[in-house]
PDB file of C-alpha atoms in Angstrom:
ATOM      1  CA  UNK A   1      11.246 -72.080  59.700  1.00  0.00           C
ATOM      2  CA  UNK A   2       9.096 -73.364  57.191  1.00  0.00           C
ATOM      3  CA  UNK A   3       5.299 -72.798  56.146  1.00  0.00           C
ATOM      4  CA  UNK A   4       3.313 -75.252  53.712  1.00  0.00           C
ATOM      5  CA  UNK A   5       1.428 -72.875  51.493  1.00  0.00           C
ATOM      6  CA  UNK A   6      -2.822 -73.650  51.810  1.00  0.00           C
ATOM      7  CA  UNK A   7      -5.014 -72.322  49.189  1.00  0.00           C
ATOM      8  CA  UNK A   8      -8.419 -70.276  50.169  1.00  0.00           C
ATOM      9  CA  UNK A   9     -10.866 -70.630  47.709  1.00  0.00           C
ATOM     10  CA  UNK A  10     -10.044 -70.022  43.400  1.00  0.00           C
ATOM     11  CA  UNK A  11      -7.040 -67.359  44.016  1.00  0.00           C
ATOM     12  CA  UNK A  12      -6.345 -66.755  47.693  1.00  0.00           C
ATOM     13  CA  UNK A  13      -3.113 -68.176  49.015  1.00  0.00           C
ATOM     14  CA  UNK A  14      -2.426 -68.999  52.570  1.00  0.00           C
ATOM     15  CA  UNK A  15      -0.080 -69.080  54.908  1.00  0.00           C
ATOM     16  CA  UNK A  16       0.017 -70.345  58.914  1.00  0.00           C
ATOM     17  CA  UNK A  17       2.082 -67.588  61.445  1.00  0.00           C
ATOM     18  CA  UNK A  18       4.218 -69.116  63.773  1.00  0.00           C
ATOM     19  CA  UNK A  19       2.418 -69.460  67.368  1.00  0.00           C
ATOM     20  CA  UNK A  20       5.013 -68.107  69.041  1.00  0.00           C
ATOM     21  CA  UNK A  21       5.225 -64.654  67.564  1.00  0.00           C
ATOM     22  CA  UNK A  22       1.702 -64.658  67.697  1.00  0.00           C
ATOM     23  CA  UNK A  23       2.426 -65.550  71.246  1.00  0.00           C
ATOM     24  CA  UNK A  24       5.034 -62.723  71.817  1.00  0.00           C
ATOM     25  CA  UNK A  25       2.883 -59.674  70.160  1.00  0.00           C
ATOM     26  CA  UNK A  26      -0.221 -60.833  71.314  1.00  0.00           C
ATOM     27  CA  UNK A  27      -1.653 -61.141  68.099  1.00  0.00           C
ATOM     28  CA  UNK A  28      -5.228 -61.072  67.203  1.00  0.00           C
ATOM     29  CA  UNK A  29      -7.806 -61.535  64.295  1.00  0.00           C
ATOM     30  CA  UNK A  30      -8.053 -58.132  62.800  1.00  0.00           C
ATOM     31  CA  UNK A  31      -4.560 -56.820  63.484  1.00  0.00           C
ATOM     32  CA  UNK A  32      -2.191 -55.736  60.513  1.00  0.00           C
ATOM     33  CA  UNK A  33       1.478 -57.041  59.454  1.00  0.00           C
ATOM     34  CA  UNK A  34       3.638 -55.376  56.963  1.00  0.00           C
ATOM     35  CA  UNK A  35       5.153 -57.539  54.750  1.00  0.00           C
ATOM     36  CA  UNK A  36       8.008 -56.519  52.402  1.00  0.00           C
ATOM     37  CA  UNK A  37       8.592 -58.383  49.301  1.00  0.00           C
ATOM     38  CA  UNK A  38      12.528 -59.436  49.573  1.00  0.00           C
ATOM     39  CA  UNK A  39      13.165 -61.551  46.345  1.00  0.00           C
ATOM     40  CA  UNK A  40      13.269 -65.027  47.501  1.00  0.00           C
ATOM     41  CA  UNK A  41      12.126 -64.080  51.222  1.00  0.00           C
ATOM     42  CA  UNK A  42       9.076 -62.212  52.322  1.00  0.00           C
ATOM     43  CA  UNK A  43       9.440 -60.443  55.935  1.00  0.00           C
ATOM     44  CA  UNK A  44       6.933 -60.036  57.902  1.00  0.00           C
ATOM     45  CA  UNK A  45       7.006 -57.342  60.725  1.00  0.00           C
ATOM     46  CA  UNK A  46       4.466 -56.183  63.589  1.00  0.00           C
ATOM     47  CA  UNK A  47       4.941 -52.846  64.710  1.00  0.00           C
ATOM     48  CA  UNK A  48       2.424 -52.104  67.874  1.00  0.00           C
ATOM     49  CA  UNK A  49       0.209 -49.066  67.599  1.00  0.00           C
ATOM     50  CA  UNK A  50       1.875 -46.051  69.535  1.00  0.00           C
ATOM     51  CA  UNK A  51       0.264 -43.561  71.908  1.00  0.00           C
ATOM     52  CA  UNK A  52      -0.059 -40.556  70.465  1.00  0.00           C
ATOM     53  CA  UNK A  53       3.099 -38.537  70.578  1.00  0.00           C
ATOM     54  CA  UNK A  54       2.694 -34.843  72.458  1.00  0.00           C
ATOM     55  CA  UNK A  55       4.506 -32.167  72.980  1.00  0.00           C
ATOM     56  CA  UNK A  56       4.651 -28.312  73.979  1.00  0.00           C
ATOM     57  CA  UNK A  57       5.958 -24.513  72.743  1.00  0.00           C
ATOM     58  CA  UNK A  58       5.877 -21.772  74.061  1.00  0.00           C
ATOM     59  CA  UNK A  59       6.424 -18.781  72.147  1.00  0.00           C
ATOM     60  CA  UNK A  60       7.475 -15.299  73.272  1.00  0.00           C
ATOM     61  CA  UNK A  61       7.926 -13.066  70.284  1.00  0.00           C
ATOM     62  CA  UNK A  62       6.131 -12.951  67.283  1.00  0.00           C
ATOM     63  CA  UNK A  63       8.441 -13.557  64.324  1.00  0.00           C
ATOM     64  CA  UNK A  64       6.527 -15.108  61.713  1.00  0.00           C
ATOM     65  CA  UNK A  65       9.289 -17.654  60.849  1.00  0.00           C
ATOM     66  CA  UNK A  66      10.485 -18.807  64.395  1.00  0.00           C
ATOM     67  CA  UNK A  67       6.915 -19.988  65.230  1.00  0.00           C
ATOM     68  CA  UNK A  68       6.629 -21.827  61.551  1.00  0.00           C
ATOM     69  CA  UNK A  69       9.543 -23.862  61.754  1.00  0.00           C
ATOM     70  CA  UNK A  70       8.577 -24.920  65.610  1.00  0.00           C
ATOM     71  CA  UNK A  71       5.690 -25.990  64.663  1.00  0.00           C
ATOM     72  CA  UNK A  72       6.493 -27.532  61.632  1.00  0.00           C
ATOM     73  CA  UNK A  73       9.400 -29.555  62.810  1.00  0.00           C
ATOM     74  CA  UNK A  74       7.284 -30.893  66.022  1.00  0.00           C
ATOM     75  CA  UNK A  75       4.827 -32.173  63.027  1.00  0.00           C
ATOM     76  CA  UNK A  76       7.786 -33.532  60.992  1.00  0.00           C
ATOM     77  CA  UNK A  77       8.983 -35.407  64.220  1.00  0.00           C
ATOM     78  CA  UNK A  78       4.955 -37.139  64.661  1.00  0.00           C
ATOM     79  CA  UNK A  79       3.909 -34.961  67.418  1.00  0.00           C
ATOM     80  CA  UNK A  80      -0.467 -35.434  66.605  1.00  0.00           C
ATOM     81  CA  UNK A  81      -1.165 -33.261  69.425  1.00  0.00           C
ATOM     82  CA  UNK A  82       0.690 -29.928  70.357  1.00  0.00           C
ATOM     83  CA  UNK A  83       0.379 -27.580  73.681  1.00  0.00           C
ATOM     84  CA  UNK A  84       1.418 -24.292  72.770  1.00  0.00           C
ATOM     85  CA  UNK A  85       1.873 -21.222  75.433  1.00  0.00           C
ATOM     86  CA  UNK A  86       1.265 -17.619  73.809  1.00  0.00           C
ATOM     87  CA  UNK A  87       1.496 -14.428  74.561  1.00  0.00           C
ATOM     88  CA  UNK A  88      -0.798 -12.019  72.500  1.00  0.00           C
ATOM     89  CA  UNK A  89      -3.605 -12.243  69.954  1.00  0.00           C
ATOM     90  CA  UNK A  90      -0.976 -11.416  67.359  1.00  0.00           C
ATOM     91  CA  UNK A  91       0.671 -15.308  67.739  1.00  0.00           C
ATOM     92  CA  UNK A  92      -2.107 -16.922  67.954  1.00  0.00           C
ATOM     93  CA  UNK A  93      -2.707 -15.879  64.312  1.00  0.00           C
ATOM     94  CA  UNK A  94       0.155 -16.663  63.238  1.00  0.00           C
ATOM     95  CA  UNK A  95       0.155 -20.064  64.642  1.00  0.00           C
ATOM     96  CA  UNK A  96      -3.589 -20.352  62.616  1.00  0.00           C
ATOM     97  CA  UNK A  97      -2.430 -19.862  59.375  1.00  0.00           C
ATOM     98  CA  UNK A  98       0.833 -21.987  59.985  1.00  0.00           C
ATOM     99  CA  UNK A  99      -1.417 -24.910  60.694  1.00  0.00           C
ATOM    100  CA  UNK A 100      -3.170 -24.082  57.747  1.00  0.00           C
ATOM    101  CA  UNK A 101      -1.098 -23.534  54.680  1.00  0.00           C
ATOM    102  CA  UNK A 102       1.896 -26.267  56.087  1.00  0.00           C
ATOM    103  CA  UNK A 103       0.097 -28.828  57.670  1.00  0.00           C
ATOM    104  CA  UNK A 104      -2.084 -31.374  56.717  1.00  0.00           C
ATOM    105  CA  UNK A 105      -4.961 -32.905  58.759  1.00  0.00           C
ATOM    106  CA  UNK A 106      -4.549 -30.960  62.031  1.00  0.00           C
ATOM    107  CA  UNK A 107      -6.440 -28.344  63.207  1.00  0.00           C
ATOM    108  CA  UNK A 108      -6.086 -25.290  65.816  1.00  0.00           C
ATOM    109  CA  UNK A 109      -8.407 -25.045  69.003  1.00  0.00           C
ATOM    110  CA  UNK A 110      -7.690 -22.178  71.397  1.00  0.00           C
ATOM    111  CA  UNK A 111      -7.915 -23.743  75.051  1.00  0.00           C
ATOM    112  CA  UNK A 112      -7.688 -20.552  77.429  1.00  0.00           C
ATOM    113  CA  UNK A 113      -6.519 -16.569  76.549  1.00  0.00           C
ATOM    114  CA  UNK A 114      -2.891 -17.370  75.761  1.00  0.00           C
ATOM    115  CA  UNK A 115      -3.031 -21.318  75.676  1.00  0.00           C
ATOM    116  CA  UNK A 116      -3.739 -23.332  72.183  1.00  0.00           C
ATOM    117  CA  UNK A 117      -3.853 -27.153  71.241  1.00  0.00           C
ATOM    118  CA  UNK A 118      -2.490 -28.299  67.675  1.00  0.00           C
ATOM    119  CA  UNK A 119      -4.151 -31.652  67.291  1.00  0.00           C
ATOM    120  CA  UNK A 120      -4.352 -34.385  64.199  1.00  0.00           C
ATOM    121  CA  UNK A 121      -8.407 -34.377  62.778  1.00  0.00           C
ATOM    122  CA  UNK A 122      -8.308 -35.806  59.632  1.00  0.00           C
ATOM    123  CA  UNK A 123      -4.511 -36.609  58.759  1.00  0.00           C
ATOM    124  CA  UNK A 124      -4.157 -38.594  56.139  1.00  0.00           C
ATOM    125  CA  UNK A 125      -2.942 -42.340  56.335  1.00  0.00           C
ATOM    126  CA  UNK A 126       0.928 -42.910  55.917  1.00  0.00           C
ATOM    127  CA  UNK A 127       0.200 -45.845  53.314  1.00  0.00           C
ATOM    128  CA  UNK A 128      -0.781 -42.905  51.505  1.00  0.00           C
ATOM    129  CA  UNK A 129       3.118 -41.508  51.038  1.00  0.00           C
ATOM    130  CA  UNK A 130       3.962 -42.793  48.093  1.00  0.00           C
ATOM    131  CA  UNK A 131       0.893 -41.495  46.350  1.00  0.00           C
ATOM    132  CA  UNK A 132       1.313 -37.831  48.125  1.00  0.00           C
ATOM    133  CA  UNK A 133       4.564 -37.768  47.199  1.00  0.00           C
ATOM    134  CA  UNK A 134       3.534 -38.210  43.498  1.00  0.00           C
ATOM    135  CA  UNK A 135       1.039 -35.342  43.629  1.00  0.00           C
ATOM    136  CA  UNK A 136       3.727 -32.679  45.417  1.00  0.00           C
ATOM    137  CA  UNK A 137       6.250 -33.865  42.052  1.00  0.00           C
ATOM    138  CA  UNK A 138       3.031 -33.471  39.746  1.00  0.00           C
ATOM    139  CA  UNK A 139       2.148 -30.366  41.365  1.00  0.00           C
ATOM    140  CA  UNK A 140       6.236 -28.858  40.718  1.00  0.00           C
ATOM    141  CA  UNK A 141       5.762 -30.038  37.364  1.00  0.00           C
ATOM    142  CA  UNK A 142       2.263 -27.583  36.803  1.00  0.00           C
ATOM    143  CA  UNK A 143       4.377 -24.719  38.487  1.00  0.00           C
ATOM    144  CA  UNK A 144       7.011 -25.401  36.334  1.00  0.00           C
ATOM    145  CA  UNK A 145       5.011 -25.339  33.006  1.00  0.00           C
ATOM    146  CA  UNK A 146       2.691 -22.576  33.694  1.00  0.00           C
ATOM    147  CA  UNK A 147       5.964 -20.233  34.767  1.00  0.00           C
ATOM    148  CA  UNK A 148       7.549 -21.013  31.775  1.00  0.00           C
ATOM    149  CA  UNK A 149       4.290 -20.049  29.928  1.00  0.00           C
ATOM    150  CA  UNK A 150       3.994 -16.686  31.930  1.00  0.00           C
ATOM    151  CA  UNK A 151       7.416 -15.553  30.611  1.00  0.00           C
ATOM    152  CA  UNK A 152       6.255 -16.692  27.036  1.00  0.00           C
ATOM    153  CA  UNK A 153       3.341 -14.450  27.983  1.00  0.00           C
ATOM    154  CA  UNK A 154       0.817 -17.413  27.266  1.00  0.00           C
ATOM    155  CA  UNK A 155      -0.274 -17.448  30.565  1.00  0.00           C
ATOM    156  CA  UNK A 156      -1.433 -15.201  33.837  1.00  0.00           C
ATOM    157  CA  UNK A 157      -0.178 -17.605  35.940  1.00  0.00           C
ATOM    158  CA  UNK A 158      -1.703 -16.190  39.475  1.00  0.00           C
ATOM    159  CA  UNK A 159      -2.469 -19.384  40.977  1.00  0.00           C
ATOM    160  CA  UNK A 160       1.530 -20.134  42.555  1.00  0.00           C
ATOM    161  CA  UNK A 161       0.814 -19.615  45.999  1.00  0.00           C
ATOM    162  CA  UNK A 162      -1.842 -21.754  46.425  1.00  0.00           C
ATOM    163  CA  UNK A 163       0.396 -24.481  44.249  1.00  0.00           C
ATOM    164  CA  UNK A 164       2.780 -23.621  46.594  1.00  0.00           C
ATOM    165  CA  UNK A 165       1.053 -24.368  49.382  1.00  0.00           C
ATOM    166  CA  UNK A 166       0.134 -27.493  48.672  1.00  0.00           C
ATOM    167  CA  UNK A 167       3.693 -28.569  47.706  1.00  0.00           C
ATOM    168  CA  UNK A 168       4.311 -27.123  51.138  1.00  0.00           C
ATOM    169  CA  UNK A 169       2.173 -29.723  53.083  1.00  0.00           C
ATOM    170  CA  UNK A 170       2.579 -32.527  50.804  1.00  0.00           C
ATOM    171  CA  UNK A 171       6.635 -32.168  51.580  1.00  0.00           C
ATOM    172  CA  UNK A 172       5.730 -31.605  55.192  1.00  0.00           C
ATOM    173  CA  UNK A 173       3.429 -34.678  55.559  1.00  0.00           C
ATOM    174  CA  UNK A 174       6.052 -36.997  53.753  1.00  0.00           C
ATOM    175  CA  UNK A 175       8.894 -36.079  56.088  1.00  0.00           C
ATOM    176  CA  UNK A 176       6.807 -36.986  58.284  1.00  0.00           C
ATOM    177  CA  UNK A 177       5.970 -40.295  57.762  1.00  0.00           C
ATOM    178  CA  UNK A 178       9.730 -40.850  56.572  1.00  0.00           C
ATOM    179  CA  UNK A 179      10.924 -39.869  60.452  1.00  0.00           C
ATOM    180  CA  UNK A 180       8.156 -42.320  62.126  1.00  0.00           C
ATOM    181  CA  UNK A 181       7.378 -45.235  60.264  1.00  0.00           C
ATOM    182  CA  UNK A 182       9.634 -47.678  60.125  1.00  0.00           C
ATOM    183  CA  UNK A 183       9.253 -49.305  56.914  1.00  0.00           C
ATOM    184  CA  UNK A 184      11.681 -46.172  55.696  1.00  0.00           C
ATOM    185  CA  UNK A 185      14.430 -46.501  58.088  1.00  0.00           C
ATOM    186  CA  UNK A 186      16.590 -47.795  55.376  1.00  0.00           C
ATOM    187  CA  UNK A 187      15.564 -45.258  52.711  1.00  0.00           C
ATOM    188  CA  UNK A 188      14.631 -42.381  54.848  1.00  0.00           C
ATOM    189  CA  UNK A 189      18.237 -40.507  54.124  1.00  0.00           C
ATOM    190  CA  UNK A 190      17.215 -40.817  50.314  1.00  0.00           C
ATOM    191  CA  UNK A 191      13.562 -39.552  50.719  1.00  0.00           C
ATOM    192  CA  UNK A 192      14.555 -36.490  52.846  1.00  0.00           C
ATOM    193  CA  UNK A 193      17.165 -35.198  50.652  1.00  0.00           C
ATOM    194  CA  UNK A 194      14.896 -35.612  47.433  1.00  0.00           C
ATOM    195  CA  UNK A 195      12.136 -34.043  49.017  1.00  0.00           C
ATOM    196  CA  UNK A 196      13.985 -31.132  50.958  1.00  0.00           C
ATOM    197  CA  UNK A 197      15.900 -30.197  47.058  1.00  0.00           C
ATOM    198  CA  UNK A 198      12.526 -30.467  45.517  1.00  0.00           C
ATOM    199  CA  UNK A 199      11.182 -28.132  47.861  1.00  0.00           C
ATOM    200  CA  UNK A 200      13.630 -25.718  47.666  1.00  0.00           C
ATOM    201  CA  UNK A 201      13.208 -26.413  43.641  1.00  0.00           C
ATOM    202  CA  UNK A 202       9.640 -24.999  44.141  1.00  0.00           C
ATOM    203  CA  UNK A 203      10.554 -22.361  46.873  1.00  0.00           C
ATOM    204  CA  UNK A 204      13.277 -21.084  43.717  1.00  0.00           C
ATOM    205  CA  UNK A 205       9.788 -20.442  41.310  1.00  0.00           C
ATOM    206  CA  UNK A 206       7.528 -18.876  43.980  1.00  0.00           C
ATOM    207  CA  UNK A 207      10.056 -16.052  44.662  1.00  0.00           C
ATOM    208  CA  UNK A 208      10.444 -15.851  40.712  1.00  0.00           C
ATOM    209  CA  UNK A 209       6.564 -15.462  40.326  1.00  0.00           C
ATOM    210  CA  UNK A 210       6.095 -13.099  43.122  1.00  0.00           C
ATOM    211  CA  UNK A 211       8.729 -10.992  41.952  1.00  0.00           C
ATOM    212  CA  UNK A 212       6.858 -10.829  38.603  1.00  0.00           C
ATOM    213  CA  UNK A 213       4.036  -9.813  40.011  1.00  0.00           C
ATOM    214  CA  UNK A 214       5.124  -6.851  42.202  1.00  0.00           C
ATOM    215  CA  UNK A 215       8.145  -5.896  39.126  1.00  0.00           C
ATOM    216  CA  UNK A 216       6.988  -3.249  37.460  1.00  0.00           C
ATOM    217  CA  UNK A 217       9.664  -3.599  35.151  1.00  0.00           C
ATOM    218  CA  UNK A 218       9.090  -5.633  31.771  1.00  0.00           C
ATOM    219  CA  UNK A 219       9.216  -9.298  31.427  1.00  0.00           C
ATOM    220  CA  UNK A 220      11.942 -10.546  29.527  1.00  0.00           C
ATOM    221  CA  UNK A 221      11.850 -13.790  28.002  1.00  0.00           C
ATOM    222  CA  UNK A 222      15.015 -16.298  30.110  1.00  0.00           C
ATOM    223  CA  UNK A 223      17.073 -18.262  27.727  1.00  0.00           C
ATOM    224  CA  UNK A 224      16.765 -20.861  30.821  1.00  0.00           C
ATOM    225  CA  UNK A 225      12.968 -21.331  30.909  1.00  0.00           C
ATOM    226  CA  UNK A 226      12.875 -23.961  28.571  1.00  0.00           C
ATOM    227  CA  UNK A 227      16.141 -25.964  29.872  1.00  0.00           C
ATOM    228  CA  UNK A 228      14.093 -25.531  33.186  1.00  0.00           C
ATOM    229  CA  UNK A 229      11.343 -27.019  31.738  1.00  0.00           C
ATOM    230  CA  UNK A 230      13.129 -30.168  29.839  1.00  0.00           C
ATOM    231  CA  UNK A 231      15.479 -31.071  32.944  1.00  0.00           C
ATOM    232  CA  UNK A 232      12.349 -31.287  34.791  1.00  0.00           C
ATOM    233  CA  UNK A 233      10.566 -34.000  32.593  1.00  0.00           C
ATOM    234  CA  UNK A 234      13.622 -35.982  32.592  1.00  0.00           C
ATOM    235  CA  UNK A 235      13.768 -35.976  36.242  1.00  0.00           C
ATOM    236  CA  UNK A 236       9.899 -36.889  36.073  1.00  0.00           C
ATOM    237  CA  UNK A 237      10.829 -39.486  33.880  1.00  0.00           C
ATOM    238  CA  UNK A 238      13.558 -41.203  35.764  1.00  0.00           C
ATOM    239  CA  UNK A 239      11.058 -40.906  39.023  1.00  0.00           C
ATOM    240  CA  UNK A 240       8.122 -42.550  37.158  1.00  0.00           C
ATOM    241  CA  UNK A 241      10.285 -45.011  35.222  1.00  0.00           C
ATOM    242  CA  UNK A 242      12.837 -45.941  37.587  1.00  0.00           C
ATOM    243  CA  UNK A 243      15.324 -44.761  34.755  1.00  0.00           C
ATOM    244  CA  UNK A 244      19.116 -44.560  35.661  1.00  0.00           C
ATOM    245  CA  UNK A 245      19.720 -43.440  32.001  1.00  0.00           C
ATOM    246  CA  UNK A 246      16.847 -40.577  32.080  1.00  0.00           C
ATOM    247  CA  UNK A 247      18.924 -39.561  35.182  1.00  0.00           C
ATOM    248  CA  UNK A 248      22.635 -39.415  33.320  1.00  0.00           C
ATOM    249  CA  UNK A 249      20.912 -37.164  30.627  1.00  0.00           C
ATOM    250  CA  UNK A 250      20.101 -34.790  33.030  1.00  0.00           C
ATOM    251  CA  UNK A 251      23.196 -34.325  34.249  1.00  0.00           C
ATOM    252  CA  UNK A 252      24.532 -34.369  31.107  1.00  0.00           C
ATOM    253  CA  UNK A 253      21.654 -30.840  30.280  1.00  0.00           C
ATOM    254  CA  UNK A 254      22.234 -29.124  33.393  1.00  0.00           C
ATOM    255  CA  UNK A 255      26.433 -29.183  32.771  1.00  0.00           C
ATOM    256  CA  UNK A 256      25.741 -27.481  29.618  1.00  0.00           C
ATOM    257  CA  UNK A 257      23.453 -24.766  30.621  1.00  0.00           C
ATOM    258  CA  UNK A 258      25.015 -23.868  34.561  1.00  0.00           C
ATOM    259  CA  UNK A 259      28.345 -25.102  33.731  1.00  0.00           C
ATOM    260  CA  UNK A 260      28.379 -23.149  30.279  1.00  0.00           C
ATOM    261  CA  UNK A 261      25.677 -20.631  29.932  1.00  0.00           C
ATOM    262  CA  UNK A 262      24.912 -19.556  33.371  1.00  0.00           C
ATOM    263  CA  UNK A 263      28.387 -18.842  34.537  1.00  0.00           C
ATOM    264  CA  UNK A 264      29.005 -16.884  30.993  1.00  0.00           C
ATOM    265  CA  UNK A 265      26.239 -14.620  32.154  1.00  0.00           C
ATOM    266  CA  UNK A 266      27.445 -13.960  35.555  1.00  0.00           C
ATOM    267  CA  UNK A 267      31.060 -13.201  34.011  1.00  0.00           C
ATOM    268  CA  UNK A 268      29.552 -10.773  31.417  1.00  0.00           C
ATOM    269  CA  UNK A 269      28.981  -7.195  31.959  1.00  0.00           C
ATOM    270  CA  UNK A 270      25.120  -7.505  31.870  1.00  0.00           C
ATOM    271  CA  UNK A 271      25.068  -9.765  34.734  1.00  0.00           C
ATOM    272  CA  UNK A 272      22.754 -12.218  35.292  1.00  0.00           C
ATOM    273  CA  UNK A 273      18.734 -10.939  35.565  1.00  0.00           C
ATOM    274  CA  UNK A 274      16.465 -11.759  38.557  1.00  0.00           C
ATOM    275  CA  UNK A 275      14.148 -14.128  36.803  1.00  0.00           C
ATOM    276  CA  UNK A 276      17.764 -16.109  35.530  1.00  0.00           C
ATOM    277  CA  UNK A 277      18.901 -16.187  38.589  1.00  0.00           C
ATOM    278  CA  UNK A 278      15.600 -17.992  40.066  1.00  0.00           C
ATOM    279  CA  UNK A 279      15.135 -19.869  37.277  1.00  0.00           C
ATOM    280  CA  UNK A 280      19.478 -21.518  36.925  1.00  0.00           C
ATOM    281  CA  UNK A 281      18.824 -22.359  40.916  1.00  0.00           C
ATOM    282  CA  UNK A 282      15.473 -24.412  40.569  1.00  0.00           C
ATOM    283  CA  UNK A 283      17.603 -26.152  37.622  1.00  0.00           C
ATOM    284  CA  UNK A 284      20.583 -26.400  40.061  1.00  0.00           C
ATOM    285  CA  UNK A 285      17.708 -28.336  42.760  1.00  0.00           C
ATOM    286  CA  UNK A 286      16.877 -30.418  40.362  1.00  0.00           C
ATOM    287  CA  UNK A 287      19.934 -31.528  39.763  1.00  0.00           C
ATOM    288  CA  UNK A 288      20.850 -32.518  43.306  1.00  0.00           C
ATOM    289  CA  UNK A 289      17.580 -33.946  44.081  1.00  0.00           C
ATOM    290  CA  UNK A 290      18.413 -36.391  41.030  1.00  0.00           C
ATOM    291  CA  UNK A 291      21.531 -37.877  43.357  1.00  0.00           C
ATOM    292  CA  UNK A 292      18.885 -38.997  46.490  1.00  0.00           C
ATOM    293  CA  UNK A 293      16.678 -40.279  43.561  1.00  0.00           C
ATOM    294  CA  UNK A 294      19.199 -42.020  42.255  1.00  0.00           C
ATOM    295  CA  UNK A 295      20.048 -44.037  45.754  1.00  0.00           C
ATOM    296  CA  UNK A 296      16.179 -44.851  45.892  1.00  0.00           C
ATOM    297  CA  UNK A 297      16.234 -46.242  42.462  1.00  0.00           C
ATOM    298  CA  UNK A 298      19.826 -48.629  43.327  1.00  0.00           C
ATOM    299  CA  UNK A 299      17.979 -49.373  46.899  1.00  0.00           C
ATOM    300  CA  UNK A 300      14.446 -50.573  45.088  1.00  0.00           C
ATOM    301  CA  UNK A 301      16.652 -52.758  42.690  1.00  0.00           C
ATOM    302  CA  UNK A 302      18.837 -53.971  45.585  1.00  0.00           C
ATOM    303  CA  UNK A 303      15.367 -55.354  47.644  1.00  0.00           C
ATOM    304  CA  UNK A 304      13.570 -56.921  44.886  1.00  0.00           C
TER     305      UNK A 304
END
């Protein structure tokens, strides 16, 4: 099917729809297409606006963990509004500060004594992915610095939970949008793995810095901060750049120092220190969350 190309004042350029999928999706002024740049095509898709998705817990113990990951994976599957059935006072807090320091954009409102609705308020927009998912990398990269400076002793770095946090929600809204909108069907395997190693990545260097903080033991300085610190900015490099040669460097570093240095410590008679250990698994993260970033970067190439 062809289209003769109009032009709408100095720089606009238009083109007609076909009548018959404007026929077939009931297509008005004012509703939104997503088009996808394919080289020499451009596709053009509709995707009708959804009710909102609901669905319902119930909870009847109150382990801290079990009622995260419910509610966090009924978020991560688009659920905007969430019945929950409670028990006692106890989960109902818990559920509270769940909402708050994983989720972002919904809110909590307690509907009876042991009854609660989780419901979207101020989510933000999924066109916005691409730029959350920048600020959760930017946000490992200031945990990663200011940890490294904290075992140089250059820094008090007591701000990691809260940086935590918000890695946290940015990783949970992301997943998100990767399981419901369908613009990432095809990429969605490659998003999800990045984003569940960078997690983990950042999960590696909270555990380090709360275990400095409650150690009453000395701080050592780790012969792996800095490698931490360097595999880190090539990995931001070859995310930023699209760089399939920042991302053969890196696993170039990280055979050298796991592959050599780290297993030499575990074989020795020291043993290998808390802080190393943290520190050689956020490097080992990093590492595998190169291979999913790796696939996005071929994919990109392949639709352009």
């Amino acid at each position: 099917m062809r289209r003769k190309i109009v032009q709408q004042g100095p720089c606009t350029l238009m083109v007609s729809i076909p009548k018959e999928f404007c026929q077939r999706h009931s297509l008005k002024k004012g509703d939104i297409l997503d088009l996808r740049d394919c080289g020499q095509f451009l596709q053009a898709a509709y995707h009708e606006k959804e009710d909102a998705k609901t669905s319902a817990l119930s909870f009847s113990s109150s382990t801290e963990s079990a009622i995260r990951i419910a509610i966090i994976n009924s978020y991560r599957c688009g659920h905007s509004c969430i019945n929950v059935d409670f028990k006692e006072d106890n989960q109902y807090n818990i559920i509270c500060t769940v909402v708050s320091e994983n989720i972002m954009g919904l809110e909590v409102t307690r509907t009876s004594n042991n009854t609660c609705r989780i419901e979207s308020i101020n989510e933000p927009d999924i066109d916005q992915f691409q730029m959350i998912l920048k600020k959760m990398i930017f946000c490992i990269s200031t945990m990663i610095t200011d940890t490294v400076q904290r075992l140089d002793g250059k820094k008090d770095f007591s701000d990691y939970n809260h940086l935590g946090i918000k890695i946290e929600k940015y990783e949970n809204f992301c997943l998100r949008v990767v399981a419901t909108d369908g613009r990432y069907t095809a990429s969605g395997q490659f998003y999800s793995s990045l984003l569940s190693k960078l997690s983990h990545c950042s999960r590696e260097l909270y555990h380090l810095n709360k275990y400095i903080e409650i150690s009453s033991n000395k701080i050592a300085k780790s012969s792996f901060a800095e490698p931490l610190y360097k595999i880190f900015t090539l990995f931001e490099g070859s995310f930023f750049k699209k760089s399939t040669e920042m991302i053969e460097k890196l696993h170039q570093y990280q055979n050298q120092i796991i592959f050599s240095q780290y297993y030499k410590s575990i074989a020795s008679k020291k043993g290998v220190s808390v802080i190393d250990h943290h520190l050689a698994c956020a490097i080992r993260h990093i590492h595998l969350a190169s291979s999913p970033l790796m696939g996005l970067i071929l994919f990109e190439n392949q639709m352009r």
